[in-house]
């Protein structure tokens, strides 16, 4: 089932749409502002609904308290050192919004846009497509970029996200979704007792501002090794919280299962598959919102975990990282699937 309707308005009068996708025991809600995922629910065997993503009840709150809850991030997700890069011999300087660096493209991020919205059926599943255009010169970015991001919901609890982009001239593209997951649905319950499996065998070395040094390090015998599943909180104090990019092995652009998040207490499991080479693990280390979350409470540090599939941070400035260059003759197309299921003992 698909529902699309006028939801609410921003303070400037912009009308925001909401889309609801329902399939079997699952429901997804999203809004046109930022092509944002606002809800991912499972109807439990005891007939209760559990919503595993944090978010707000009003669209304006996503702008007023910019934690990027569930938003589609681009042109370039994560950080770019010193907010500059060189492309074909030209230097581009962009918004410095994070310790002199660029984070999630700053003011040029497509998450701040109201995307055009259309609904359809894909593979027999309800689906919504959001589309936006970022013009050449937007905060000095090269190339006019057309982006289509979609959410598709299967009856098996698979939330299928895809991002497509084309450009009029060479540019860099790195898209992700910035959902904050809490398998209890309560933003004041921390995620430290969740078990995480991730097949990543290396990670991107960064400085105190999360800017890559250029080195790729092994996860072996480090807090970043989740190849044997263990609790998120087991080694988190060694690094003062996770905000790091881990790298998947055997990357070949095909869809592969990469991670599983499990809460035995809440009897839920979230499996992640992606075509992308890496994932930023962020444990909401400093999360403390002034706005009440949709669960009726304020968020707390470690109150959620982000599993942001993407290319490496600052890749335009590192030739040894997988390239994020997009040419006019090519199309950017990446998929990530989050599969939610109930653990039945």
mmCIF file of C-alpha atoms in Angstrom:
data_model
loop_
_atom_site.group_PDB
_atom_site.id
_atom_site.type_symbol
_atom_site.label_atom_id
_atom_site.label_comp_id
_atom_site.label_asym_id
_atom_site.label_seq_id
_atom_site.Cartn_x
_atom_site.Cartn_y
_atom_site.Cartn_z
ATOM 1 C CA UNK A 1 0.000 0.000 0.000
ATOM 2 C CA UNK A 2 1.154 3.530 -0.797
ATOM 3 C CA UNK A 3 -0.112 6.813 0.616
ATOM 4 C CA UNK A 4 1.126 10.250 -0.438
ATOM 5 C CA UNK A 5 -0.203 13.488 1.001
ATOM 6 C CA UNK A 6 0.613 17.073 1.953
ATOM 7 C CA UNK A 7 2.186 16.766 5.410
ATOM 8 C CA UNK A 8 3.126 20.167 6.832
ATOM 9 C CA UNK A 9 4.935 23.395 5.982
ATOM 10 C CA UNK A 10 8.330 24.826 6.832
ATOM 11 C CA UNK A 11 8.537 28.242 8.468
ATOM 12 C CA UNK A 12 9.103 29.801 5.038
ATOM 13 C CA UNK A 13 5.855 28.297 3.736
ATOM 14 C CA UNK A 14 7.391 25.425 1.775
ATOM 15 C CA UNK A 15 4.918 22.552 1.535
ATOM 16 C CA UNK A 16 6.379 19.186 2.549
ATOM 17 C CA UNK A 17 4.960 15.869 1.375
ATOM 18 C CA UNK A 18 4.844 12.619 3.313
ATOM 19 C CA UNK A 19 4.808 9.132 1.814
ATOM 20 C CA UNK A 20 3.825 5.952 3.654
ATOM 21 C CA UNK A 21 4.801 2.534 2.277
ATOM 22 C CA UNK A 22 3.207 -0.571 3.820
ATOM 23 C CA UNK A 23 3.970 -4.193 2.979
ATOM 24 C CA UNK A 24 3.126 -7.183 5.155
ATOM 25 C CA UNK A 25 4.166 -6.487 8.745
ATOM 26 C CA UNK A 26 6.319 -3.490 7.797
ATOM 27 C CA UNK A 27 5.799 0.222 7.282
ATOM 28 C CA UNK A 28 8.078 3.015 6.109
ATOM 29 C CA UNK A 29 7.431 6.741 6.281
ATOM 30 C CA UNK A 30 9.461 9.466 4.582
ATOM 31 C CA UNK A 31 9.175 13.155 3.738
ATOM 32 C CA UNK A 32 10.186 15.219 0.717
ATOM 33 C CA UNK A 33 12.460 17.477 2.790
ATOM 34 C CA UNK A 34 15.872 15.897 2.322
ATOM 35 C CA UNK A 35 14.320 12.689 0.929
ATOM 36 C CA UNK A 36 14.282 11.778 4.614
ATOM 37 C CA UNK A 37 13.432 8.414 6.150
ATOM 38 C CA UNK A 38 11.309 9.310 9.180
ATOM 39 C CA UNK A 39 10.062 5.863 10.257
ATOM 40 C CA UNK A 40 10.836 2.171 9.716
ATOM 41 C CA UNK A 41 8.408 -0.016 11.631
ATOM 42 C CA UNK A 42 7.820 -3.685 12.232
ATOM 43 C CA UNK A 43 4.507 -5.001 13.549
ATOM 44 C CA UNK A 44 5.604 -7.522 16.168
ATOM 45 C CA UNK A 45 4.069 -10.914 16.806
ATOM 46 C CA UNK A 46 2.503 -9.416 19.943
ATOM 47 C CA UNK A 47 0.834 -6.816 17.674
ATOM 48 C CA UNK A 48 2.983 -3.926 18.898
ATOM 49 C CA UNK A 49 4.742 -1.704 16.350
ATOM 50 C CA UNK A 50 8.418 -0.881 16.890
ATOM 51 C CA UNK A 51 9.916 2.071 15.011
ATOM 52 C CA UNK A 52 13.704 1.670 14.771
ATOM 53 C CA UNK A 53 14.780 5.074 13.383
ATOM 54 C CA UNK A 54 15.003 8.362 15.253
ATOM 55 C CA UNK A 55 13.301 11.435 13.875
ATOM 56 C CA UNK A 56 10.907 14.300 14.451
ATOM 57 C CA UNK A 57 7.171 14.849 14.199
ATOM 58 C CA UNK A 58 7.541 18.133 12.281
ATOM 59 C CA UNK A 59 9.564 18.832 9.131
ATOM 60 C CA UNK A 60 10.920 22.146 10.439
ATOM 61 C CA UNK A 61 12.606 20.333 13.318
ATOM 62 C CA UNK A 62 14.961 18.609 10.858
ATOM 63 C CA UNK A 63 16.289 22.033 9.905
ATOM 64 C CA UNK A 64 16.239 23.597 13.388
ATOM 65 C CA UNK A 65 18.147 20.716 15.022
ATOM 66 C CA UNK A 66 20.416 19.539 12.211
ATOM 67 C CA UNK A 67 21.552 16.082 13.299
ATOM 68 C CA UNK A 68 20.666 14.771 9.806
ATOM 69 C CA UNK A 69 18.204 12.180 11.171
ATOM 70 C CA UNK A 70 17.356 9.862 8.257
ATOM 71 C CA UNK A 71 18.314 12.421 5.619
ATOM 72 C CA UNK A 72 19.761 11.717 2.188
ATOM 73 C CA UNK A 73 23.284 13.153 2.189
ATOM 74 C CA UNK A 74 25.099 14.494 -0.882
ATOM 75 C CA UNK A 75 26.709 15.791 -2.962
ATOM 76 C CA UNK A 76 29.469 14.413 -0.805
ATOM 77 C CA UNK A 77 28.833 12.523 2.428
ATOM 78 C CA UNK A 78 31.341 12.653 5.287
ATOM 79 C CA UNK A 79 34.344 14.974 5.373
ATOM 80 C CA UNK A 80 36.555 16.821 2.903
ATOM 81 C CA UNK A 81 39.761 18.147 4.456
ATOM 82 C CA UNK A 82 40.129 21.932 4.542
ATOM 83 C CA UNK A 83 36.897 22.096 2.510
ATOM 84 C CA UNK A 84 38.752 22.022 -0.785
ATOM 85 C CA UNK A 85 39.763 19.680 -3.588
ATOM 86 C CA UNK A 86 41.380 19.791 -7.019
ATOM 87 C CA UNK A 87 39.612 18.443 -10.095
ATOM 88 C CA UNK A 88 41.239 18.532 -13.528
ATOM 89 C CA UNK A 89 43.720 21.154 -12.333
ATOM 90 C CA UNK A 90 41.129 23.505 -10.823
ATOM 91 C CA UNK A 91 40.858 24.097 -7.086
ATOM 92 C CA UNK A 92 37.382 24.213 -5.582
ATOM 93 C CA UNK A 93 36.724 25.728 -2.160
ATOM 94 C CA UNK A 94 33.459 24.756 -0.467
ATOM 95 C CA UNK A 95 31.651 25.413 2.814
ATOM 96 C CA UNK A 96 33.827 25.089 5.944
ATOM 97 C CA UNK A 97 31.248 23.856 8.434
ATOM 98 C CA UNK A 98 33.231 21.453 10.643
ATOM 99 C CA UNK A 99 36.524 22.536 12.266
ATOM 100 C CA UNK A 100 37.645 24.185 9.031
ATOM 101 C CA UNK A 101 36.635 21.141 6.992
ATOM 102 C CA UNK A 102 33.530 20.246 5.018
ATOM 103 C CA UNK A 103 31.060 17.778 6.573
ATOM 104 C CA UNK A 104 28.221 16.339 4.452
ATOM 105 C CA UNK A 105 28.720 19.204 1.919
ATOM 106 C CA UNK A 106 27.663 21.879 4.415
ATOM 107 C CA UNK A 107 25.133 24.389 3.119
ATOM 108 C CA UNK A 108 25.174 22.739 -0.324
ATOM 109 C CA UNK A 109 23.934 19.416 1.079
ATOM 110 C CA UNK A 110 20.900 18.165 -0.800
ATOM 111 C CA UNK A 111 19.393 17.194 2.558
ATOM 112 C CA UNK A 112 18.228 20.810 2.982
ATOM 113 C CA UNK A 113 16.218 20.701 -0.256
ATOM 114 C CA UNK A 114 12.553 19.887 -0.787
ATOM 115 C CA UNK A 115 12.716 17.075 -3.362
ATOM 116 C CA UNK A 116 10.079 16.358 -5.985
ATOM 117 C CA UNK A 117 8.157 13.218 -5.091
ATOM 118 C CA UNK A 118 6.570 10.389 -7.060
ATOM 119 C CA UNK A 119 5.333 6.934 -6.084
ATOM 120 C CA UNK A 120 5.343 3.694 -8.032
ATOM 121 C CA UNK A 121 5.467 -0.083 -7.750
ATOM 122 C CA UNK A 122 8.865 -1.718 -8.213
ATOM 123 C CA UNK A 123 9.337 -5.490 -8.257
ATOM 124 C CA UNK A 124 5.778 -5.704 -6.950
ATOM 125 C CA UNK A 125 6.735 -3.585 -3.919
ATOM 126 C CA UNK A 126 5.577 -0.082 -2.945
ATOM 127 C CA UNK A 127 8.234 2.497 -3.779
ATOM 128 C CA UNK A 128 8.818 6.240 -3.617
ATOM 129 C CA UNK A 129 11.269 8.207 -5.760
ATOM 130 C CA UNK A 130 12.636 11.596 -4.740
ATOM 131 C CA UNK A 131 14.423 13.822 -7.254
ATOM 132 C CA UNK A 132 16.465 17.010 -6.971
ATOM 133 C CA UNK A 133 18.960 19.015 -9.036
ATOM 134 C CA UNK A 134 22.037 20.717 -7.643
ATOM 135 C CA UNK A 135 23.163 23.365 -10.129
ATOM 136 C CA UNK A 136 26.767 23.900 -11.164
ATOM 137 C CA UNK A 137 28.311 26.509 -8.887
ATOM 138 C CA UNK A 138 26.157 25.618 -5.893
ATOM 139 C CA UNK A 139 28.647 26.504 -3.149
ATOM 140 C CA UNK A 140 31.287 26.349 -5.895
ATOM 141 C CA UNK A 141 30.686 22.668 -6.757
ATOM 142 C CA UNK A 142 31.413 21.694 -10.383
ATOM 143 C CA UNK A 143 28.750 20.126 -12.611
ATOM 144 C CA UNK A 144 24.971 20.286 -12.519
ATOM 145 C CA UNK A 145 23.997 17.137 -10.634
ATOM 146 C CA UNK A 146 20.652 15.361 -11.039
ATOM 147 C CA UNK A 147 19.903 12.944 -8.193
ATOM 148 C CA UNK A 148 17.149 10.361 -7.823
ATOM 149 C CA UNK A 149 16.923 8.561 -4.475
ATOM 150 C CA UNK A 150 14.346 5.890 -3.762
ATOM 151 C CA UNK A 151 12.918 3.742 -0.975
ATOM 152 C CA UNK A 152 11.325 0.378 -1.752
ATOM 153 C CA UNK A 153 9.773 -1.896 0.866
ATOM 154 C CA UNK A 154 9.471 -5.680 0.508
ATOM 155 C CA UNK A 155 7.090 -7.907 2.536
ATOM 156 C CA UNK A 156 10.190 -9.529 4.080
ATOM 157 C CA UNK A 157 11.299 -6.370 5.885
ATOM 158 C CA UNK A 158 13.808 -5.268 3.256
ATOM 159 C CA UNK A 159 14.113 -1.500 2.949
ATOM 160 C CA UNK A 160 15.866 -1.049 -0.384
ATOM 161 C CA UNK A 161 17.551 2.331 -0.824
ATOM 162 C CA UNK A 162 19.083 3.429 -4.099
ATOM 163 C CA UNK A 163 20.839 6.574 -5.262
ATOM 164 C CA UNK A 164 21.301 7.560 -8.914
ATOM 165 C CA UNK A 165 23.134 10.640 -10.167
ATOM 166 C CA UNK A 166 24.242 12.147 -13.464
ATOM 167 C CA UNK A 167 26.305 15.256 -14.098
ATOM 168 C CA UNK A 168 26.870 17.802 -16.875
ATOM 169 C CA UNK A 169 30.618 18.024 -16.192
ATOM 170 C CA UNK A 170 33.138 16.107 -14.060
ATOM 171 C CA UNK A 171 32.486 16.255 -10.323
ATOM 172 C CA UNK A 172 32.735 14.154 -7.170
ATOM 173 C CA UNK A 173 29.767 12.259 -5.714
ATOM 174 C CA UNK A 174 29.378 10.287 -2.486
ATOM 175 C CA UNK A 175 25.797 9.649 -1.341
ATOM 176 C CA UNK A 176 24.505 8.050 1.852
ATOM 177 C CA UNK A 177 21.486 7.825 4.109
ATOM 178 C CA UNK A 178 21.978 9.158 7.639
ATOM 179 C CA UNK A 179 19.465 7.111 9.651
ATOM 180 C CA UNK A 180 20.016 6.698 13.371
ATOM 181 C CA UNK A 181 18.977 3.180 14.423
ATOM 182 C CA UNK A 182 17.657 2.226 17.843
ATOM 183 C CA UNK A 183 16.053 -1.221 17.939
ATOM 184 C CA UNK A 184 14.018 -0.391 21.037
ATOM 185 C CA UNK A 185 12.365 2.666 19.490
ATOM 186 C CA UNK A 186 13.347 4.618 22.617
ATOM 187 C CA UNK A 187 15.979 7.305 22.033
ATOM 188 C CA UNK A 188 16.927 7.252 25.740
ATOM 189 C CA UNK A 189 17.959 3.614 25.682
ATOM 190 C CA UNK A 190 21.564 3.291 24.558
ATOM 191 C CA UNK A 191 22.830 0.826 21.962
ATOM 192 C CA UNK A 192 25.907 -0.403 23.829
ATOM 193 C CA UNK A 193 24.436 -3.873 24.404
ATOM 194 C CA UNK A 194 23.649 -4.404 20.737
ATOM 195 C CA UNK A 195 25.772 -7.033 19.030
ATOM 196 C CA UNK A 196 27.397 -6.015 15.762
ATOM 197 C CA UNK A 197 28.852 -8.195 13.040
ATOM 198 C CA UNK A 198 30.718 -6.498 10.205
ATOM 199 C CA UNK A 199 32.987 -8.177 7.668
ATOM 200 C CA UNK A 200 35.302 -5.154 7.380
ATOM 201 C CA UNK A 201 38.952 -6.119 7.692
ATOM 202 C CA UNK A 202 40.442 -2.621 7.456
ATOM 203 C CA UNK A 203 39.550 0.963 8.267
ATOM 204 C CA UNK A 204 40.486 4.528 7.359
ATOM 205 C CA UNK A 205 43.005 6.073 9.754
ATOM 206 C CA UNK A 206 41.890 9.567 10.850
ATOM 207 C CA UNK A 207 43.070 12.416 13.082
ATOM 208 C CA UNK A 208 41.219 13.974 16.008
ATOM 209 C CA UNK A 209 38.926 15.817 13.570
ATOM 210 C CA UNK A 210 38.063 12.600 11.676
ATOM 211 C CA UNK A 211 40.174 13.647 8.680
ATOM 212 C CA UNK A 212 41.963 10.756 6.926
ATOM 213 C CA UNK A 213 45.736 10.543 7.076
ATOM 214 C CA UNK A 214 45.729 8.492 3.873
ATOM 215 C CA UNK A 215 46.662 5.283 5.692
ATOM 216 C CA UNK A 216 44.530 2.156 5.570
ATOM 217 C CA UNK A 217 44.910 0.080 8.747
ATOM 218 C CA UNK A 218 43.925 -3.478 9.631
ATOM 219 C CA UNK A 219 41.018 -3.996 12.014
ATOM 220 C CA UNK A 220 42.760 -7.054 13.503
ATOM 221 C CA UNK A 221 43.174 -6.791 17.284
ATOM 222 C CA UNK A 222 41.589 -3.347 17.255
ATOM 223 C CA UNK A 223 38.244 -1.939 18.490
ATOM 224 C CA UNK A 224 37.154 -1.894 14.818
ATOM 225 C CA UNK A 225 37.211 -5.676 14.412
ATOM 226 C CA UNK A 226 33.628 -6.955 14.319
ATOM 227 C CA UNK A 227 34.332 -9.971 12.113
ATOM 228 C CA UNK A 228 33.542 -11.979 15.225
ATOM 229 C CA UNK A 229 30.292 -10.454 16.517
ATOM 230 C CA UNK A 230 30.535 -8.645 19.840
ATOM 231 C CA UNK A 231 28.768 -5.918 21.791
ATOM 232 C CA UNK A 232 29.185 -2.335 20.613
ATOM 233 C CA UNK A 233 30.080 -1.285 24.140
ATOM 234 C CA UNK A 234 32.825 -3.874 24.649
ATOM 235 C CA UNK A 235 35.671 -1.678 23.395
ATOM 236 C CA UNK A 236 34.011 1.673 22.790
ATOM 237 C CA UNK A 237 35.879 3.400 25.625
ATOM 238 C CA UNK A 238 39.204 2.674 23.928
ATOM 239 C CA UNK A 239 38.296 5.152 21.176
ATOM 240 C CA UNK A 240 35.781 7.426 22.951
ATOM 241 C CA UNK A 241 33.021 6.309 20.655
ATOM 242 C CA UNK A 242 32.850 5.126 17.053
ATOM 243 C CA UNK A 243 32.895 7.668 14.227
ATOM 244 C CA UNK A 244 35.044 5.777 11.752
ATOM 245 C CA UNK A 245 34.937 4.456 8.215
ATOM 246 C CA UNK A 246 35.453 0.696 7.957
ATOM 247 C CA UNK A 247 36.320 -0.941 4.637
ATOM 248 C CA UNK A 248 34.687 -4.045 3.212
ATOM 249 C CA UNK A 249 36.803 -6.843 1.680
ATOM 250 C CA UNK A 250 36.257 -8.259 -1.814
ATOM 251 C CA UNK A 251 34.662 -5.078 -3.094
ATOM 252 C CA UNK A 252 33.506 -5.410 -6.718
ATOM 253 C CA UNK A 253 30.438 -3.103 -6.875
ATOM 254 C CA UNK A 254 28.012 -6.032 -6.449
ATOM 255 C CA UNK A 255 25.464 -6.301 -3.654
ATOM 256 C CA UNK A 256 26.877 -8.192 -0.651
ATOM 257 C CA UNK A 257 25.800 -8.776 2.946
ATOM 258 C CA UNK A 258 28.169 -6.732 5.089
ATOM 259 C CA UNK A 259 26.808 -6.235 8.596
ATOM 260 C CA UNK A 260 24.227 -7.426 11.134
ATOM 261 C CA UNK A 261 23.012 -5.509 14.162
ATOM 262 C CA UNK A 262 21.246 -7.577 16.838
ATOM 263 C CA UNK A 263 19.434 -6.721 20.044
ATOM 264 C CA UNK A 264 18.655 -9.801 22.106
ATOM 265 C CA UNK A 265 16.812 -7.629 24.610
ATOM 266 C CA UNK A 266 14.483 -6.205 21.957
ATOM 267 C CA UNK A 267 14.438 -9.423 19.891
ATOM 268 C CA UNK A 268 15.196 -7.597 16.639
ATOM 269 C CA UNK A 269 17.849 -7.982 13.976
ATOM 270 C CA UNK A 270 18.913 -5.524 11.256
ATOM 271 C CA UNK A 271 20.942 -6.922 8.354
ATOM 272 C CA UNK A 272 22.799 -4.685 5.914
ATOM 273 C CA UNK A 273 23.777 -5.407 2.322
ATOM 274 C CA UNK A 274 25.326 -2.873 -0.043
ATOM 275 C CA UNK A 275 27.121 -2.273 -3.332
ATOM 276 C CA UNK A 276 29.360 0.328 -1.669
ATOM 277 C CA UNK A 277 32.970 -0.193 -0.490
ATOM 278 C CA UNK A 278 32.751 1.162 3.052
ATOM 279 C CA UNK A 279 30.578 2.193 5.971
ATOM 280 C CA UNK A 280 30.821 4.962 8.551
ATOM 281 C CA UNK A 281 29.992 3.564 11.989
ATOM 282 C CA UNK A 282 28.769 6.366 14.235
ATOM 283 C CA UNK A 283 27.523 5.639 17.756
ATOM 284 C CA UNK A 284 25.932 9.051 18.364
ATOM 285 C CA UNK A 285 28.760 9.890 20.728
ATOM 286 C CA UNK A 286 27.661 13.453 21.436
ATOM 287 C CA UNK A 287 23.998 13.180 20.532
ATOM 288 C CA UNK A 288 21.961 15.555 22.667
ATOM 289 C CA UNK A 289 19.118 17.288 20.882
ATOM 290 C CA UNK A 290 17.257 20.345 22.116
ATOM 291 C CA UNK A 291 14.157 19.146 20.278
ATOM 292 C CA UNK A 292 12.091 16.260 21.623
ATOM 293 C CA UNK A 293 12.328 13.216 19.360
ATOM 294 C CA UNK A 294 9.180 11.569 18.007
ATOM 295 C CA UNK A 295 9.400 8.980 20.817
ATOM 296 C CA UNK A 296 8.539 11.848 23.186
ATOM 297 C CA UNK A 297 11.975 12.165 24.772
ATOM 298 C CA UNK A 298 15.291 13.936 24.267
ATOM 299 C CA UNK A 299 18.109 11.957 22.651
ATOM 300 C CA UNK A 300 21.168 10.882 24.611
ATOM 301 C CA UNK A 301 24.783 10.004 23.707
ATOM 302 C CA UNK A 302 25.023 6.414 22.426
ATOM 303 C CA UNK A 303 21.250 6.513 21.953
ATOM 304 C CA UNK A 304 21.524 5.242 18.371
ATOM 305 C CA UNK A 305 23.955 3.852 15.826
ATOM 306 C CA UNK A 306 24.418 5.010 12.242
ATOM 307 C CA UNK A 307 25.557 2.510 9.619
ATOM 308 C CA UNK A 308 26.230 4.864 6.709
ATOM 309 C CA UNK A 309 27.272 3.002 3.561
ATOM 310 C CA UNK A 310 29.469 5.168 1.353
ATOM 311 C CA UNK A 311 32.841 5.765 -0.272
ATOM 312 C CA UNK A 312 35.807 6.832 1.853
ATOM 313 C CA UNK A 313 35.865 10.299 3.487
ATOM 314 C CA UNK A 314 38.056 12.911 1.797
ATOM 315 C CA UNK A 315 38.544 10.622 -1.198
ATOM 316 C CA UNK A 316 38.953 13.540 -3.681
ATOM 317 C CA UNK A 317 42.231 14.320 -1.887
ATOM 318 C CA UNK A 318 43.635 10.764 -1.790
ATOM 319 C CA UNK A 319 44.619 8.983 -4.987
ATOM 320 C CA UNK A 320 44.880 5.650 -3.155
ATOM 321 C CA UNK A 321 41.177 5.705 -2.178
ATOM 322 C CA UNK A 322 38.452 4.401 -4.529
ATOM 323 C CA UNK A 323 37.529 7.204 -6.889
ATOM 324 C CA UNK A 324 34.322 9.178 -6.406
ATOM 325 C CA UNK A 325 34.712 11.017 -9.700
ATOM 326 C CA UNK A 326 31.596 11.130 -11.870
ATOM 327 C CA UNK A 327 31.859 12.018 -15.558
ATOM 328 C CA UNK A 328 29.019 13.137 -17.855
ATOM 329 C CA UNK A 329 29.239 9.830 -19.734
ATOM 330 C CA UNK A 330 28.656 7.794 -16.551
ATOM 331 C CA UNK A 331 25.908 7.252 -13.990
ATOM 332 C CA UNK A 332 26.361 6.997 -10.243
ATOM 333 C CA UNK A 333 24.193 4.103 -9.015
ATOM 334 C CA UNK A 334 24.478 2.472 -5.609
ATOM 335 C CA UNK A 335 22.136 0.375 -3.466
ATOM 336 C CA UNK A 336 21.875 -0.472 0.214
ATOM 337 C CA UNK A 337 19.349 -2.845 1.796
ATOM 338 C CA UNK A 338 18.426 -2.818 5.479
ATOM 339 C CA UNK A 339 16.484 -5.977 6.390
ATOM 340 C CA UNK A 340 14.582 -5.876 9.662
ATOM 341 C CA UNK A 341 13.349 -9.077 11.316
ATOM 342 C CA UNK A 342 12.124 -10.369 14.631
ATOM 343 C CA UNK A 343 14.180 -12.890 16.599
ATOM 344 C CA UNK A 344 11.863 -15.703 17.568
ATOM 345 C CA UNK A 345 13.346 -18.166 20.050
#
